[in-house]
Amino acid sequence: MRFHFQQAVRAFILLAFSVLLFKLHFTGEMTKFINPKYEGLSQSASVLFLILFIIQTTRVWTVKENSQHHHCHHDAHDHNCSHDHGDSPFSTKKLIAYLVIVFPLITGFLLPSKVLDASIADKKGGLAVLSNQRSEKKEEEAVPNNNQQEDPVINEDLVDLSRIEDNVYTNEEYEQLIQQLEQSSTIEMNDHVFSTYYEEMHMDLDKFKGREIHLKGFVYKEDGLEKNQLVLARFLITHCVADAGIVGFISELPGASSIEVNTWIEAKGVLDTTNYNGTKFPIIKITNWKVIDEPKEPYLYPISVKVL
Amino acid sequence: MYRIVRNNIIELTGIMIIVLALLLLSFSTSFKLSFDLPPSLLNLNTIFLSILIEALPFVLIGVLIAGVIQIFVTEEHIQRWIPKNKVLAIIMSCIIGALFPACECGIVPIVRRLVGKGVPIHAAIGFMLTGPLINPIVIASTYMAFGNDFKIAGLRMGLGFFVALMVALVVSIIFKGTQLKTPIHTRSSHTLSKKESLSTRFWSMLTHSIDEFFDMGKYLVIGAFLAAFVQTYLPAKTLLEAGSGPISSLSLMMGLAYVLSLCSEADAFIGASFSNIFPTSAILGFLIFGPMMDLKNTLMMLSVFRVKFVFGVLALIISIIFMTIMLAQSFI
């Protein structure tokens, strides 16, 4: 019997990846890294790592006699698969390679995950990328108007948002969602609809002028804002936090300068428009606000519409 | 006693390793840093891990497919399937890539195996470029990100396909041979495995996948770390103010696509968020270049191909995208 140290190390690394992914799921920390929609993918990755670990353990010990034939028949022949099987002698180069692979495991297990904050918003482009206002209006704008006549009927069975899982909407539900936005006098920006409403409102800012809005967000500030202004921002995660985009509204309230950056705020206000660096922005004149704890799910996830 | 140990040595080792991992787990849950790390480092770590977590499933799928290719596809198959004519081979590989729903993180091991099995380098590059760029998920996410407008998604696919064709064509002219770092012996090596049972072949496919994972893993980690570093410390904001003209904005967006190393399925929303600052052509550059090659991907390719080849291809991709978009600009 021969013990292969490197194979054992590899087995351990595979298992550690599996355990790390499992731990993140188990503690619910995973939502701080990726969109929950893709949790299934990383769960299967965790299972795959476990399977690979089991396979790898069989390579830790080899019977001396026909070891090479039994475990990796290629080694007995010309080495045709050009990669390292972990049988070659240990060197500094290899040590570095293993250290590199182990590095995310160490930071993953030992360092706490962090919710992205205003400093990242700043790095991502700040207010400049906030207004993804589109000049062309959508052609289908006429469609909701037709439906508006049937309001009372539809209102009865409006989309129950809690029912919708994974943020997947059918076309019909999506239309209703937009309709809901267009009719309501108070716009409720809850996490489900935030990004959709946000985008819809930016298509035609004037349409929503004067409406009341209710939202949550963290405080982000930027040079160039007035003293009584701040940005109530959220991160929108498509896949993982690396692709986080910022959405948010410039807000106006008297004590803005005294509120620290990164504070979470729940606010009510009235929508208006303003000009900032030559671009038209929506602005919220805040009437009512309070500081809140960071929500359990700080990120927003875009909803997807089933096309078929 | 000794015999029992001997007979169950694999199980015992497995259990030992599991115990070790559980110890680590329990240690980590009770672990508290005795000092405070700056928040930017924690941001960096979170972004770094999230890129890894996002990429790992695709890398695993990639290495498994690579394992399947290694064990079940023979050189004879490849020779029969790939047309002798270079242009035909390139067109075919680009179309297969477009049909194949790959992610750029998982495609490098697959391409390496294919080249090792005798797929000509130009065909492999065609496949590598269209694989992550053109697939249903990318089309859908681009369509949604740009306000349910098919124009950008269509242009992204169309121009991307054209660029991939062109790059592969030029590669077929400039580069010969496999361009792999360690030459692979192309002589038929699976005379042995043909005699073996399916289960043995399946087993060796899995062990191959493991080795492949460890080969790629280190480059993936370094790439993810660099991309996370750039995101945490490089102020995109000041960069944004720099780009104004069509050329500088296009170069800027392409540079951004390269260093951010976003997954092709997720970059559309980021691209869209720039759409009011930059012209459509610059956004298209971002959307087309990102999936084809980025920082993370370059490092993974460097583990497989010769340095000269990797940078040659990178330069080709950049210049061809640049020219294509400059030419197409007047029509957009």
XYZ file of C-alpha atoms in Angstrom:
640
model
C 0.000 0.000 0.000
C 1.205 3.443 -0.814
C -0.171 6.666 0.533
C -0.384 9.548 -1.932
C -0.213 12.734 0.000
C -1.158 14.980 -2.907
C -4.209 12.914 -3.724
C -5.285 13.223 -0.121
C -4.833 16.985 -0.274
C -6.914 17.097 -3.421
C -9.628 15.013 -1.830
C -9.673 17.368 1.108
C -9.900 20.436 -1.124
C -12.811 18.956 -3.060
C -14.645 18.180 0.141
C -13.885 21.603 1.553
C -15.437 23.266 -1.505
C -18.499 21.109 -1.091
C -18.742 21.960 2.604
C -18.194 25.675 1.972
C -21.006 25.835 -0.563
C -23.221 23.811 1.732
C -22.446 26.035 4.681
C -23.284 29.178 2.738
C -26.612 27.685 1.746
C -27.346 26.377 5.183
C -26.705 29.665 6.937
C -28.543 31.586 4.240
C -25.464 33.634 3.502
C -25.667 32.542 -0.107
C -28.094 35.365 -0.894
C -25.295 37.784 -0.106
C -23.315 36.322 -2.984
C -25.720 35.277 -5.694
C -29.257 35.756 -6.901
C -31.379 33.101 -5.131
C -32.680 32.125 -8.538
C -29.350 30.476 -9.196
C -29.064 28.772 -5.832
C -29.933 25.467 -7.435
C -26.843 25.716 -9.595
C -24.454 26.133 -6.718
C -26.282 23.468 -4.736
C -25.646 21.021 -7.532
C -22.050 22.213 -7.591
C -21.851 21.305 -3.916
C -23.205 17.815 -4.630
C -20.851 17.417 -7.586
C -17.894 18.316 -5.405
C -19.001 15.694 -2.909
C -19.188 13.044 -5.627
C -15.783 14.043 -6.948
C -14.468 13.851 -3.398
C -15.712 10.273 -3.038
C -14.060 9.350 -6.294
C -10.889 11.107 -5.300
C -10.590 9.186 -2.019
C -10.110 5.971 -3.959
C -6.916 7.413 -5.361
C -5.341 8.202 -2.024
C -4.106 4.654 -1.512
C -2.760 2.456 -4.230
C -1.667 -1.115 -4.116
C 1.969 -1.106 -5.045
C 1.981 -3.813 -7.689
C -0.326 -2.629 -10.437
C -1.056 0.774 -9.073
C -0.603 2.666 -12.274
C -2.695 0.330 -14.317
C -5.477 0.347 -11.892
C -5.953 4.012 -11.311
C -4.813 5.938 -14.249
C -4.069 3.767 -17.142
C -2.659 6.650 -19.082
C 0.394 6.848 -16.958
C 1.452 3.441 -18.077
C 1.514 4.674 -21.627
C 2.520 7.805 -23.264
C 1.337 10.655 -21.163
C -1.361 11.792 -23.476
C -3.586 13.904 -21.361
C -1.166 16.726 -20.748
C -2.347 17.475 -17.285
C -1.057 16.792 -13.870
C -2.465 13.700 -12.244
C -1.081 14.569 -8.889
C 1.421 11.741 -9.032
C 4.461 13.737 -9.938
C 6.796 14.796 -7.141
C 5.914 17.727 -4.973
C 7.597 21.029 -5.773
C 7.400 24.673 -4.725
C 5.447 25.450 -7.856
C 2.851 22.920 -6.864
C 2.732 24.208 -3.344
C 1.886 27.644 -4.706
C -0.774 26.156 -6.964
C -2.432 24.402 -4.035
C -2.183 27.514 -1.893
C -3.940 29.489 -4.594
C -6.794 26.995 -4.731
C -7.041 26.853 -0.952
C -7.098 30.651 -0.682
C -10.829 31.130 -1.408
C -11.584 28.310 1.004
C -9.769 30.085 3.795
C -11.354 33.459 3.155
C -14.708 31.802 2.569
C -14.679 29.980 5.876
C -13.058 32.611 8.008
C -14.104 36.018 6.744
C -17.648 37.237 7.177
C -19.587 38.039 4.051
C -20.394 41.664 3.608
C -23.287 43.452 2.054
C -22.069 45.830 -0.621
C -22.096 49.426 0.496
C -21.981 52.937 -0.839
C -18.265 52.802 -1.591
C -18.965 50.129 -4.205
C -21.835 52.183 -5.583
C -19.335 54.966 -6.037
C -16.866 52.702 -7.837
C -19.605 51.397 -10.066
C -20.242 54.792 -11.521
C -22.552 56.437 -9.016
C -25.255 58.747 -10.235
C -23.966 58.763 -13.775
C -25.253 55.256 -14.364
C -28.340 55.744 -12.251
C -30.552 57.164 -14.892
C -30.900 54.531 -17.520
C -33.556 56.646 -19.010
C -34.469 55.624 -22.473
C -35.271 58.166 -25.048
C -37.408 55.922 -27.204
C -40.772 55.217 -25.753
C -42.078 51.744 -25.973
C -44.565 51.045 -28.659
C -46.780 48.896 -26.510
C -47.649 51.875 -24.344
C -51.078 51.913 -25.830
C -51.930 48.446 -24.647
C -52.398 49.129 -20.930
C -54.773 51.953 -21.718
C -57.174 49.549 -23.318
C -57.180 47.417 -20.270
C -57.817 50.287 -17.988
C -61.478 50.245 -18.726
C -61.787 46.880 -17.069
C -60.108 48.130 -13.947
C -62.593 47.135 -11.297
C -62.705 43.578 -12.495
C -58.996 43.125 -12.707
C -58.351 44.851 -9.456
C -60.137 42.065 -7.643
C -57.631 39.454 -8.620
C -54.530 41.495 -8.997
C -51.277 39.673 -8.821
C -50.597 38.344 -5.397
C -46.936 39.127 -5.200
C -46.087 36.701 -2.454
C -47.308 33.877 -4.615
C -44.733 34.526 -7.261
C -41.642 32.494 -6.760
C -38.213 33.095 -8.174
C -39.426 36.365 -9.608
C -40.713 34.648 -12.699
C -43.822 36.269 -14.086
C -46.043 35.346 -16.931
C -46.710 38.012 -19.473
C -50.148 38.579 -18.073
C -48.943 39.007 -14.535
C -46.315 41.402 -15.727
C -48.884 43.522 -17.511
C -50.961 43.606 -14.365
C -47.931 44.663 -12.400
C -47.340 47.602 -14.696
C -50.997 48.435 -14.616
C -50.925 48.437 -10.863
C -48.133 50.950 -11.011
C -49.943 53.216 -13.390
C -53.095 53.291 -11.315
C -51.851 53.541 -7.789
C -51.647 56.951 -6.235
C -49.064 55.689 -3.766
C -46.321 53.700 -5.378
C -45.159 50.911 -3.102
C -41.585 50.057 -4.035
C -41.341 46.658 -2.419
C -38.409 44.411 -3.217
C -40.255 42.365 -5.801
C -41.267 45.208 -8.011
C -38.596 47.796 -7.268
C -36.519 47.288 -10.371
C -39.494 46.875 -12.675
C -41.230 49.987 -11.417
C -37.944 51.826 -11.397
C -37.401 51.093 -15.040
C -40.986 51.797 -15.960
C -40.925 55.149 -14.188
C -37.771 56.164 -15.993
C -39.426 55.628 -19.320
C -41.713 58.531 -18.693
C -40.771 60.615 -15.704
C -43.435 63.249 -16.086
C -46.211 60.709 -15.940
C -45.413 59.905 -12.343
C -44.779 63.451 -11.187
C -46.731 64.276 -8.058
C -47.374 60.685 -7.056
C -46.569 59.510 -3.614
C -43.841 56.914 -3.266
C -42.829 54.621 -0.447
C -39.460 52.916 -0.495
C -36.452 51.575 1.372
C -32.823 52.089 0.523
C -29.386 52.878 1.810
C -27.954 56.376 1.769
C -25.410 57.145 -0.888
C -23.866 60.560 -1.381
C -21.881 62.080 -4.138
C -20.123 65.352 -4.760
C -22.379 67.642 -6.675
C -25.517 66.894 -4.766
C -27.127 69.721 -2.853
C -26.795 69.848 0.903
C -30.335 68.685 1.450
C -30.034 65.867 -1.055
C -28.947 62.262 -0.863
C -29.512 59.166 -2.915
C -31.653 56.302 -1.671
C -30.037 53.433 -3.476
C -30.316 49.692 -3.833
C -28.176 47.101 -5.573
C -29.713 45.028 -8.303
C -28.162 41.582 -8.618
C -28.647 39.709 -11.859
C -26.468 36.736 -11.127
C -23.866 37.417 -8.454
C -22.829 40.496 -6.514
C -20.007 41.085 -8.966
C -22.586 42.186 -11.508
C -24.485 44.358 -9.067
C -25.944 47.476 -10.618
C -27.222 50.462 -8.700
C -30.754 51.747 -8.782
C -31.968 54.604 -6.685
C -33.595 57.973 -6.391
C -32.184 61.352 -5.532
C -34.087 62.411 -2.464
C -34.557 65.727 -0.833
C -35.023 66.103 2.878
C -34.064 68.814 5.326
C -31.632 66.908 7.491
C -29.876 65.106 4.662
C -26.390 66.226 5.572
C -26.688 64.785 9.066
C -27.575 61.297 7.848
C -24.571 59.068 7.456
C -23.755 57.222 4.284
C -24.840 53.557 4.321
C -27.688 54.163 6.749
C -30.802 52.276 5.747
C -33.880 54.439 5.515
C -37.538 53.834 4.946
C -39.107 56.888 3.414
C -42.281 58.347 2.015
C -42.284 61.219 -0.381
C -43.609 62.844 -3.492
C -42.065 62.305 -6.896
C -40.782 65.210 -8.908
C -38.108 65.747 -11.508
C -34.834 67.598 -11.371
C -31.807 68.290 -13.461
C -28.460 66.946 -12.425
C -25.395 67.382 -14.624
C -27.668 68.038 -17.537
C -29.663 64.856 -17.192
C -33.250 64.674 -16.068
C -33.610 62.711 -12.875
C -36.583 61.809 -10.757
C -36.351 63.278 -7.305
C -38.283 62.412 -4.191
C -39.347 65.199 -1.887
C -39.358 63.250 1.302
C -42.152 63.941 3.731
C -41.663 61.182 6.205
C -38.713 58.955 6.987
C -37.148 56.753 9.607
C -33.901 54.900 10.037
C -34.265 51.111 9.795
C -31.993 48.124 10.217
C -30.404 46.665 7.162
C -33.051 44.372 5.674
C -32.520 40.645 5.648
C -32.451 40.673 1.902
C -30.592 43.854 1.058
C -30.411 43.173 -2.645
C -32.952 43.394 -5.404
C -33.312 40.814 -8.105
C -34.711 41.592 -11.528
C -37.907 39.808 -12.381
C -38.010 37.728 -15.456
C -40.967 37.368 -17.719
C -41.754 34.037 -19.211
C -41.719 34.729 -22.886
C -43.579 31.592 -23.836
C -6.988 -5.804 12.914
C -4.385 -4.814 10.365
C -6.326 -6.633 7.685
C -9.508 -4.810 8.514
C -7.717 -1.513 8.279
C -6.148 -2.585 5.044
C -9.387 -3.672 3.475
C -11.265 -0.583 4.443
C -8.464 1.876 3.990
C -10.331 3.949 1.426
C -13.400 4.298 3.590
C -11.231 5.111 6.566
C -9.346 7.788 4.684
C -12.609 9.221 3.466
C -13.992 9.360 6.975
C -10.787 10.933 8.272
C -11.001 13.667 5.667
C -14.686 14.250 6.379
C -13.937 14.570 10.095
C -11.184 17.022 9.280
C -13.511 19.088 7.111
C -16.215 19.103 9.778
C -13.671 20.251 12.317
C -12.801 23.100 10.001
C -16.474 23.896 9.607
C -17.139 24.040 13.332
C -13.995 26.049 13.810
C -15.072 28.537 11.170
C -18.533 29.088 12.630
C -17.114 29.950 16.011
C -14.248 31.881 14.539
C -14.240 35.614 15.081
C -11.517 37.837 13.800
C -9.618 39.335 16.671
C -9.005 42.481 14.679
C -11.105 44.504 12.276
C -10.433 44.286 8.603
C -11.104 47.369 6.537
C -14.542 47.157 4.914
C -13.066 47.471 1.448
C -11.172 44.210 1.998
C -14.380 42.504 3.026
C -16.084 43.931 -0.046
C -13.238 42.570 -2.122
C -13.573 39.156 -0.520
C -17.336 39.070 -1.020
C -17.086 39.976 -4.692
C -14.221 37.530 -5.169
C -16.160 34.658 -3.616
C -19.310 35.532 -5.476
C -17.492 35.378 -8.810
C -16.110 31.996 -7.805
C -19.437 30.670 -6.575
C -21.047 31.816 -9.774
C -18.335 30.251 -11.918
C -17.834 26.952 -10.101
C -20.945 25.142 -11.379
C -20.033 26.079 -14.924
C -16.399 25.123 -14.472
C -17.470 21.750 -13.080
C -19.773 21.192 -16.029
C -16.906 22.239 -18.280
C -14.409 19.811 -16.786
C -16.969 17.005 -16.857
C -17.630 17.602 -20.529
C -13.875 17.759 -21.053
C -13.623 14.399 -19.277
C -16.295 12.940 -21.536
C -14.433 14.189 -24.591
C -11.156 12.802 -23.288
C -12.514 9.327 -22.741
C -15.338 8.822 -25.202
C -14.374 10.831 -28.255
C -11.558 9.485 -30.348
C -9.335 11.165 -32.881
C -11.059 9.223 -35.623
C -14.413 10.692 -34.683
C -13.023 14.185 -34.906
C -11.427 13.542 -38.249
C -14.686 12.257 -39.594
C -16.752 15.137 -38.240
C -14.664 18.178 -39.036
C -14.596 19.218 -42.679
C -11.174 19.296 -44.300
C -11.876 22.689 -45.796
C -10.757 25.390 -43.384
C -13.576 27.824 -44.071
C -16.213 25.125 -43.788
C -14.640 23.916 -40.556
C -14.741 27.427 -39.125
C -18.342 28.048 -40.103
C -19.341 24.701 -38.666
C -17.510 25.288 -35.404
C -19.022 28.746 -34.991
C -22.510 27.353 -35.512
C -21.908 24.499 -33.074
C -20.610 27.040 -30.580
C -23.735 29.125 -31.059
C -25.941 26.117 -30.400
C -23.894 24.993 -27.434
C -25.020 26.736 -24.256
C -21.648 27.289 -22.658
C -20.338 29.848 -20.227
C -16.929 31.402 -20.707
C -15.676 29.929 -17.448
C -16.364 26.378 -18.526
C -15.327 26.538 -22.115
C -11.535 26.603 -21.804
C -11.156 23.000 -20.547
C -13.521 21.835 -23.266
C -11.560 23.631 -25.961
C -8.310 22.231 -24.638
C -9.623 18.671 -24.830
C -10.974 19.247 -28.310
C -7.639 20.555 -29.533
C -5.903 17.638 -27.839
C -8.169 15.307 -29.762
C -7.107 16.816 -33.052
C -9.667 19.544 -33.669
C -7.817 22.181 -35.718
C -7.019 25.310 -33.737
C -9.089 27.665 -35.912
C -12.205 25.555 -35.454
C -11.612 25.369 -31.715
C -11.297 29.155 -31.495
C -14.497 29.648 -33.477
C -16.256 27.370 -31.038
C -14.717 29.112 -28.052
C -15.836 32.554 -29.196
C -19.445 31.818 -30.088
C -20.105 29.344 -27.268
C -20.547 31.818 -24.410
C -21.757 34.710 -26.560
C -24.614 33.192 -28.476
C -27.048 31.089 -26.527
C -30.667 31.313 -25.418
C -29.952 32.586 -21.906
C -27.746 35.390 -23.164
C -30.267 36.388 -25.820
C -33.085 36.436 -23.260
C -31.172 38.445 -20.684
C -29.992 40.979 -23.259
C -33.512 41.333 -24.593
C -34.852 42.020 -21.116
C -32.056 44.323 -20.025
C -32.563 46.659 -22.934
C -36.208 47.318 -22.270
C -37.593 44.337 -24.132
C -36.062 45.570 -27.319
C -34.698 43.027 -29.719
C -32.397 45.437 -31.535
C -29.426 45.243 -29.163
C -29.793 41.499 -28.605
C -29.955 40.923 -32.342
C -26.967 43.134 -33.057
C -25.018 41.457 -30.274
C -25.600 38.019 -31.735
C -25.167 39.020 -35.357
C -22.030 41.110 -35.022
C -20.632 38.653 -32.465
C -21.027 35.778 -34.870
C -19.364 37.756 -37.620
C -16.451 38.703 -35.360
C -15.995 35.070 -34.300
C -15.876 33.976 -37.937
C -13.313 36.625 -38.799
C -11.078 35.892 -35.815
C -11.157 32.171 -36.539
C -10.295 32.833 -40.186
C -7.298 34.961 -39.307
C -6.209 32.412 -36.712
C -6.297 29.714 -39.381
C -3.925 31.795 -41.482
C -1.503 32.883 -38.761
C -1.323 29.976 -36.366
C -0.453 26.401 -37.147
C -0.391 23.353 -34.938
C -2.187 22.843 -31.660
C -0.624 25.840 -29.864
C -0.947 23.889 -26.629
C 1.616 24.531 -23.955
C 2.447 20.907 -23.457
C 2.218 19.091 -26.757
C -0.244 16.268 -26.761
C 0.740 13.095 -28.493
C -1.795 12.736 -31.165
C -1.249 9.092 -31.849
C -4.212 6.997 -31.000
C -3.954 6.433 -27.306
C -7.182 4.772 -26.543
C -6.548 1.402 -27.967
C -6.481 0.337 -24.384
C -9.656 1.979 -23.245
C -11.662 0.532 -26.042
C -11.135 -2.865 -24.529
C -12.244 -1.624 -21.169
C -15.725 -1.816 -19.824
C -17.957 1.197 -19.838
C -17.766 1.564 -16.087
C -13.981 1.737 -16.125
C -14.104 4.351 -18.833
C -16.700 6.300 -16.897
C -14.525 6.132 -13.813
C -11.469 7.409 -15.600
C -13.606 10.159 -17.114
C -14.412 11.326 -13.592
C -10.814 11.172 -12.376
C -9.808 13.105 -15.463
C -12.355 15.736 -14.592
C -10.868 16.066 -11.125
C -7.365 16.564 -12.506
C -8.697 19.055 -14.989
C -10.396 20.953 -12.187
C -7.150 21.282 -10.285
C -5.392 22.408 -13.441
C -7.934 25.124 -14.136
C -8.792 25.936 -10.555
C -5.752 28.008 -9.739
C -6.201 30.210 -12.786
C -9.873 30.619 -12.078
C -9.066 31.741 -8.547
C -6.431 34.231 -9.660
C -8.699 35.578 -12.393
C -11.634 35.959 -10.043
C -9.442 37.705 -7.525
C -8.078 40.196 -10.037
C -11.555 40.944 -11.346
C -12.815 41.491 -7.799
C -9.851 43.698 -7.038
C -10.576 45.882 -10.034
C -14.231 46.169 -9.052
C -13.455 47.223 -5.506
C -10.659 49.645 -6.136
C -10.898 50.950 -9.670
C -13.249 53.898 -9.833
C -15.321 53.379 -12.942
C -16.757 56.779 -12.287
C -13.639 58.757 -13.095
C -13.116 56.547 -16.114
C -16.585 57.322 -17.323
C -15.811 60.981 -17.430
C -12.830 60.248 -19.652
C -14.697 58.610 -22.501
C -16.655 60.908 -24.730
C -15.897 60.379 -28.405
C -16.988 57.213 -30.200
C -13.470 55.773 -30.239
C -12.566 56.514 -26.664
C -15.957 55.410 -25.373
C -15.728 52.163 -27.299
C -12.217 51.442 -26.027
C -13.344 52.311 -22.536
C -16.326 49.990 -22.566
C -14.264 47.165 -24.054
C -11.625 47.662 -21.405
C -14.323 47.589 -18.765
C -15.756 44.370 -20.186
C -12.301 42.825 -20.044
C -11.410 43.678 -16.477
C -14.848 43.165 -14.941
C -14.942 39.546 -16.205
C -18.700 39.278 -15.890
C -20.565 36.160 -16.815
C -22.072 36.510 -20.273
C -25.476 35.707 -18.855
C -25.324 38.609 -16.443
C -23.486 41.389 -18.206
C -26.451 42.707 -20.143
C -27.874 44.643 -17.201
C -24.535 46.254 -16.498
C -24.218 47.106 -20.156
C -27.690 48.603 -20.102
C -26.866 50.810 -17.136
C -24.273 52.570 -19.275
C -26.629 53.122 -22.154
C -27.380 56.728 -21.309
C -23.735 57.684 -20.982
C -22.308 56.001 -24.035
C -23.463 55.487 -27.598
C -24.915 52.148 -28.645
C -21.708 51.202 -30.428
C -19.718 51.350 -27.187
C -22.355 49.279 -25.387
C -22.181 46.705 -28.166
C -18.412 46.555 -27.799
C -18.912 45.818 -24.134
C -21.499 43.127 -24.825
C -19.559 41.389 -27.577
C -16.064 41.532 -26.176
C -16.897 40.490 -22.615
C -18.080 36.940 -23.355
C -15.346 36.291 -25.896
C -12.420 37.123 -23.717
C -11.896 38.633 -20.320
C -9.332 38.754 -17.564
C -10.473 35.532 -15.921
C -10.617 33.767 -19.234
C -7.204 34.954 -20.386
C -5.601 33.470 -17.301
C -7.340 30.172 -17.841
C -6.238 30.141 -21.461
C -2.666 30.897 -20.428
C -2.715 27.661 -18.472
C -3.485 25.769 -21.646
C -2.110 27.589 -24.666
C 1.199 29.209 -25.449
C 1.560 32.760 -24.209
C 2.179 34.065 -27.713
C -0.944 32.434 -29.016
C -3.180 33.709 -26.212
C -2.089 37.296 -26.669
C -2.220 36.938 -30.436
C -5.838 35.843 -30.236
C -6.626 38.561 -27.724
C -5.171 41.225 -30.009
C -7.081 39.789 -32.956
C -10.381 39.785 -31.094
C -9.901 43.343 -29.919
C -8.936 44.734 -33.298
C -11.641 42.875 -35.220
C -14.389 43.901 -32.786
C -13.113 47.441 -32.925
C -13.140 47.589 -36.700
C -16.470 45.814 -37.031
C -18.195 48.175 -34.659
C -16.604 51.242 -36.191
C -17.840 50.109 -39.587
C -21.262 49.123 -38.349
C -21.652 52.331 -36.374
C -23.124 54.300 -39.192
C -25.918 51.750 -39.556
C -26.845 51.448 -35.912
